[in-house]
CSV table of C-alpha atoms and ligand atoms in Angstrom, one decimal:
chain,number,residue,atom,x,y,z
A,873,LEU,CA,5.8,-6.0,2.4
A,874,VAL,CA,2.8,-5.9,0.2
A,875,LEU,CA,0.2,-3.2,0.6
A,876,ALA,CA,-2.9,-5.0,-0.9
A,877,GLU,CA,-6.1,-3.6,-2.3
A,878,SER,CA,-4.9,-0.1,-1.7
A,879,GLU,CA,-7.1,2.7,-2.6
A,880,LEU,CA,-4.9,4.2,-5.3
A,881,GLU,CA,-6.4,5.0,-8.7
A,882,THR,CA,-6.9,7.8,-11.2
A,883,VAL,CA,-10.2,9.6,-11.2
A,884,PRO,CA,-12.8,7.1,-12.6
A,885,ARG,CA,-14.5,8.1,-15.9
A,886,GLU,CA,-18.0,8.3,-14.2
A,887,ILE,CA,-17.0,11.4,-12.2
A,888,THR,CA,-14.5,13.3,-14.4
A,889,GLY,CA,-17.4,15.7,-15.4
A,890,HIS,CA,-18.4,16.3,-11.7
A,891,ARG,CA,-18.0,20.0,-10.9
A,892,GLN,CA,-15.8,19.3,-7.9
A,893,VAL,CA,-13.4,17.2,-10.1
A,894,VAL,CA,-13.5,19.8,-12.9
A,895,ALA,CA,-12.6,22.5,-10.4
A,896,SER,CA,-9.7,20.6,-8.9
A,897,ALA,CA,-8.4,19.7,-12.3
A,898,ARG,CA,-8.6,23.4,-13.3
A,899,ARG,CA,-6.8,24.5,-10.1
A,900,SER,CA,-3.9,22.1,-10.6
A,901,GLY,CA,-3.8,22.6,-14.4
A,902,LYS,CA,-4.3,18.8,-15.0
A,903,ASN,CA,-6.4,16.6,-17.1
A,904,ALA,CA,-9.2,15.3,-14.8
A,905,SER,CA,-8.9,11.7,-15.9
A,906,ARG,CA,-5.1,11.7,-15.2
A,907,MET,CA,-5.4,13.0,-11.6
A,908,ILE,CA,-5.2,10.7,-8.6
A,909,LEU,CA,-8.5,10.2,-6.9
A,910,ASP,CA,-8.2,11.9,-3.5
A,911,ALA,CA,-11.1,11.7,-1.0
A,912,SER,CA,-10.0,15.0,0.6
A,913,GLN,CA,-10.6,16.8,-2.7
A,914,HIS,CA,-13.2,14.7,-4.4
A,915,HIS,CA,-15.5,13.6,-1.6
A,916,ALA,CA,-18.7,15.0,-3.0
A,917,ALA,CA,-18.1,13.5,-6.5
A,918,MET,CA,-17.1,10.1,-4.9
A,919,ARG,CA,-20.6,9.7,-3.4
A,920,ARG,CA,-21.6,8.5,-6.9
A,921,LEU,CA,-19.0,5.7,-6.9
A,922,PRO,CA,-19.5,2.2,-5.7
A,923,ASP,CA,-17.4,1.8,-2.5
A,924,GLY,CA,-17.1,5.6,-2.5
A,925,ALA,CA,-16.6,5.8,1.2
A,926,ARG,CA,-13.3,3.9,1.1
A,927,ARG,CA,-11.8,5.0,-2.2
A,928,GLY,CA,-9.3,7.7,-3.0
A,929,ARG,CA,-6.7,7.3,-0.3
A,930,PRO,CA,-3.2,7.9,-1.7
A,931,ASP,CA,-2.3,9.4,1.7
A,932,LEU,CA,-2.4,5.8,3.2
A,933,VAL,CA,0.0,4.6,0.5
A,934,HIS,CA,2.3,7.5,1.1
A,935,LEU,CA,2.5,7.0,4.9
A,936,PHE,CA,2.9,3.3,4.5
A,937,LEU,CA,5.8,3.7,2.0
A,938,LEU,CA,7.6,6.3,4.2
A,939,THR,CA,7.2,4.1,7.3
A,940,ALA,CA,8.4,0.9,5.6
A,941,MET,CA,11.1,2.4,3.4
A,942,GLU,CA,12.7,4.5,6.1
A,943,SER,CA,12.8,1.8,8.8
A,944,ARG,CA,16.0,0.4,10.2
A,945,ALA,CA,15.2,-2.9,8.5
A,946,ALA,CA,14.9,-1.1,5.1
A,947,LYS,CA,18.2,0.7,5.6
A,948,ARG,CA,19.8,-2.6,6.2
A,949,GLY,CA,18.4,-3.8,2.9
A,950,GLN,CA,16.0,-6.3,4.5
A,951,VAL,CA,12.8,-4.8,3.1
A,952,ARG,CA,11.2,-4.7,-0.3
A,953,VAL,CA,7.9,-3.0,-0.9
A,954,ALA,CA,5.1,-3.5,-3.4
A,955,VAL,CA,1.7,-1.8,-3.7
A,956,HIS,CA,-1.3,-3.6,-5.2
A,957,THR,CA,-4.4,-1.5,-5.9
A,958,ARG,CA,-8.1,-2.0,-6.1
A,959,ASN,CA,-7.9,-2.1,-9.9
A,960,ASP,CA,-5.1,-4.7,-9.8
A,961,ASP,CA,-2.3,-2.4,-10.7
A,962,TRP,CA,1.0,-3.7,-9.2
A,963,ILE,CA,3.6,-1.1,-8.3
A,964,GLU,CA,7.2,-2.1,-7.3
A,965,ILE,CA,9.5,0.4,-5.7
A,966,ASP,CA,13.3,0.0,-5.9
A,967,PRO,CA,14.6,-0.3,-2.3
A,968,THR,CA,17.2,2.4,-3.0
A,969,THR,CA,14.5,5.0,-3.7
A,970,ARG,CA,14.5,8.1,-1.6
A,971,LEU,CA,10.8,8.6,-1.4
A,972,ILE,CA,9.3,12.0,-1.9
A,973,ARG,CA,8.1,13.3,1.6
A,974,ASN,CA,5.8,16.0,0.3
A,975,TYR,CA,2.3,14.5,-0.3
A,976,VAL,CA,1.4,16.8,-3.2
A,977,ARG,CA,4.6,15.9,-5.1
A,978,PHE,CA,4.1,12.2,-4.2
A,979,CYS,CA,0.7,12.3,-5.9
A,980,GLY,CA,2.3,14.0,-8.9
A,981,LEU,CA,4.9,11.2,-9.1
A,982,ILE,CA,2.1,8.5,-9.0
A,983,GLU,CA,0.1,10.4,-11.7
A,984,LYS,CA,3.2,10.2,-13.9
A,985,LEU,CA,3.6,6.5,-13.0
A,986,PHE,CA,0.0,5.7,-14.1
A,987,GLU,CA,0.6,7.6,-17.3
A,988,THR,CA,4.0,6.1,-18.3
A,989,GLY,CA,4.4,2.9,-16.4
A,990,ALA,CA,7.8,3.8,-14.9
A,991,VAL,CA,9.4,6.8,-13.1
A,992,PRO,CA,11.8,8.6,-13.4
A,993,ALA,CA,12.0,8.0,-17.1
A,994,GLU,CA,15.8,7.8,-17.3
A,995,THR,CA,16.4,5.3,-14.4
A,996,PRO,CA,13.0,3.9,-13.3
A,997,LEU,CA,12.7,3.4,-9.5
A,998,LEU,CA,8.9,2.9,-9.5
A,999,THR,CA,7.3,0.6,-12.1
A,1000,ARG,CA,3.7,-0.3,-12.6
A,1001,THR,CA,2.3,-3.4,-14.1
A,1002,ALA,CA,-1.4,-3.3,-15.0
A,1003,LYS,CA,-3.9,-6.2,-14.5
A,1004,ARG,CA,-1.8,-8.1,-11.9
A,1005,PRO,CA,-4.3,-9.6,-9.4
A,1006,LEU,CA,-3.2,-10.1,-5.8
A,1007,LEU,CA,-3.2,-13.8,-5.4
A,1008,PRO,CA,-1.2,-14.8,-8.5
A,1009,ALA,CA,1.2,-12.0,-7.7
A,1010,LEU,CA,1.7,-13.4,-4.2
A,1011,ASP,CA,2.0,-16.9,-5.6
A,1012,ALA,CA,4.8,-15.8,-7.9
A,1013,MET,CA,6.7,-14.4,-5.0
A,1014,GLU,CA,7.3,-18.0,-3.7
A,1015,ALA,CA,7.3,-17.0,-0.1
A,1016,ASP,CA,8.8,-19.2,2.6
A,1017,ARG,CA,6.3,-17.6,5.0
A,1018,LEU,CA,3.2,-15.7,3.9
A,1019,ILE,CA,1.8,-13.5,6.7
A,1020,TRP,CA,-1.7,-12.0,6.2
A,1021,LEU,CA,-2.4,-9.1,8.6
A,1022,ASP,CA,-6.0,-9.0,9.7
A,1023,GLU,CA,-7.5,-7.7,12.9
A,1024,THR,CA,-10.1,-10.5,12.9
A,1025,ALA,CA,-7.4,-13.2,12.8
A,1026,PRO,CA,-5.9,-15.1,15.8
A,1027,ARG,CA,-3.8,-12.8,18.0
A,1028,ARG,CA,0.0,-13.0,18.0
A,1029,ARG,CA,2.4,-10.8,19.9
A,1030,PRO,CA,4.3,-8.6,17.4
A,1031,ALA,CA,7.6,-9.3,19.2
A,1032,GLU,CA,7.1,-13.0,18.8
A,1033,LEU,CA,6.1,-13.0,15.2
A,1034,PHE,CA,9.6,-13.5,13.7
A,1035,ALA,CA,12.3,-16.0,14.6
A,1036,LYS,CA,16.0,-15.6,13.8
A,1037,ASP,CA,15.7,-18.0,10.9
A,1038,ASP,CA,13.4,-15.6,9.2
A,1039,LEU,CA,16.4,-13.4,8.3
A,1040,ASP,CA,17.4,-16.1,5.8
A,1041,ARG,CA,13.8,-16.8,4.6
A,1042,HIS,CA,11.7,-15.0,2.1
A,1043,VAL,CA,8.9,-13.7,4.4
A,1044,VAL,CA,6.0,-11.9,2.7
A,1045,ALA,CA,3.6,-9.9,4.8
A,1046,VAL,CA,0.3,-8.5,3.3
A,1047,ILE,CA,-1.3,-5.4,4.8
A,1048,GLY,CA,-4.6,-4.0,3.6
A,1049,GLY,CA,-4.3,-0.5,2.0
A,1050,PHE,CA,-7.9,0.6,2.6
A,1051,PRO,CA,-9.3,2.7,5.4
A,1052,HIS,CA,-12.5,0.8,6.2
A,1053,GLY,CA,-13.9,-2.7,5.8
A,1054,GLN,CA,-12.3,-6.0,5.0
A,1055,PHE,CA,-10.2,-7.5,2.2
A,1056,GLN,CA,-12.2,-8.3,-0.9
A,1057,THR,CA,-9.9,-11.2,-1.5
A,1058,GLY,CA,-9.7,-14.2,0.9
A,1059,ALA,CA,-6.2,-15.1,2.3
A,1060,PRO,CA,-4.5,-18.0,0.5
A,1061,LYS,CA,-4.7,-21.3,2.3
A,1062,THR,CA,-1.0,-21.2,2.9
A,1063,ALA,CA,-1.1,-17.9,4.7
A,1064,GLU,CA,-0.7,-17.4,8.4
A,1065,ARG,CA,-3.5,-15.0,9.3
A,1066,VAL,CA,-2.3,-12.8,12.1
A,1067,SER,CA,-3.8,-10.1,14.3
A,1068,LEU,CA,-1.3,-7.9,16.2
A,1069,TRP,CA,-3.8,-6.2,18.5
A,1070,ALA,CA,-7.4,-6.4,19.6
A,1071,GLU,CA,-8.4,-3.2,17.7
A,1072,THR,CA,-7.9,-2.0,14.2
A,1073,LEU,CA,-4.6,-0.2,13.6
A,1074,PRO,CA,-3.7,2.1,10.7
A,1075,THR,CA,-1.8,0.6,7.8
A,1076,TRP,CA,1.4,2.4,8.7
A,1077,THR,CA,1.3,1.4,12.3
A,1078,VAL,CA,1.1,-2.3,11.2
A,1079,ALA,CA,4.0,-1.6,8.8
A,1080,ALA,CA,6.0,-0.1,11.7
A,1081,GLU,CA,5.4,-3.1,14.0
A,1082,LEU,CA,6.6,-5.5,11.3
A,1083,THR,CA,9.7,-3.6,10.3
A,1084,VAL,CA,10.7,-2.9,13.9
A,1085,HIS,CA,10.4,-6.5,14.9
A,1086,TYR,CA,11.9,-7.9,11.7
A,1087,GLY,CA,14.7,-5.3,11.9
A,1088,ALA,CA,15.5,-6.2,15.5
A,1089,LEU,CA,16.5,-9.8,14.3
A,1090,GLY,CA,19.4,-8.2,12.5
A,1091,ASP,CA,20.7,-6.3,15.6
A,1092,ASP,CA,23.3,-8.8,16.6
A,1093,ALA,CA,23.5,-10.8,13.3
B,1319,SAM,C1,-7.1,0.4,8.5
B,1319,SAM,S1,-7.1,-1.3,8.4
B,1319,SAM,C2,-8.4,-1.7,7.3
B,1319,SAM,C3,-9.7,-1.3,7.8
B,1319,SAM,C4,-10.2,-2.0,9.0
B,1319,SAM,N1,-10.5,-3.4,8.7
B,1319,SAM,C5,-11.5,-1.4,9.5
B,1319,SAM,O1,-12.6,-1.8,9.2
B,1319,SAM,O2,-11.4,-0.3,10.1
B,1319,SAM,C6,-5.7,-1.6,7.4
B,1319,SAM,C7,-5.0,-2.9,7.4
B,1319,SAM,O3,-4.1,-2.9,8.5
B,1319,SAM,C8,-4.0,-4.3,9.0
B,1319,SAM,N2,-4.5,-4.3,10.4
B,1319,SAM,C9,-5.2,-3.3,11.0
B,1319,SAM,N3,-5.4,-3.6,12.3
B,1319,SAM,C10,-4.7,-4.8,12.5
B,1319,SAM,C11,-4.5,-5.6,13.7
B,1319,SAM,N4,-5.0,-5.3,14.9
B,1319,SAM,N5,-3.8,-6.7,13.5
B,1319,SAM,C12,-3.2,-7.0,12.3
B,1319,SAM,N6,-3.4,-6.3,11.2
B,1319,SAM,C13,-4.2,-5.2,11.3
B,1319,SAM,C14,-4.9,-5.1,8.1
B,1319,SAM,O4,-4.1,-5.7,7.1
B,1319,SAM,C15,-5.9,-4.1,7.6
B,1319,SAM,O5,-6.5,-4.5,6.4
């Protein structure tokens, strides 16, 4: 599962001096430019940023990761997860990771990851590669099936999306990690563009649909 164009970044330089950002850095005892941008704390400062209304959503990434990594399919070892960000950072998470459930501590972990490139230092479970744009990264995955989740695409029933053969195939599904608007990148020509429902669903609900139905293939395997 790839969470694409997710709104995960450190506070951009343009707003590190904004009083709301300075105050939140002081409260948490952190350097402003190393903090994760969070719309719930930095909303006034973010009005100055391009795309300010959709940025700063580490909560979406956290909920997505918890949903995907704690699914039955993940516990059977059938799921790997990667997060691509608006700045083309590429984060891989070792499937054995027991992800932190507390949101504040999760943000602290991601801040450390942005600083050092790998956490925890002794045995890295999360690794970050900078400047890894989405399409070449997907290409390098050499998927047998590439599914691009998009509410504007042709409708498919979630329960009919996967066939038994998919258990032995490398299936990559791409979900948008942003709260509003559309992908900035167009889907590759080889992708199956799929809508699961007539309305927009949150990122983690889409991850839940995919992991439940993919996981069900393994029930009597
Ligand atoms: C919250 S949505 C993105 C914002 C949404 N386009 C909007 O304008 O409200 C997050 C992602 O979940 C996936 N998604 C949401 N609803 C979907 C649906 N009905 N079918 C398939 N994928 C969906 C897409 O990948 C989408 O980019």
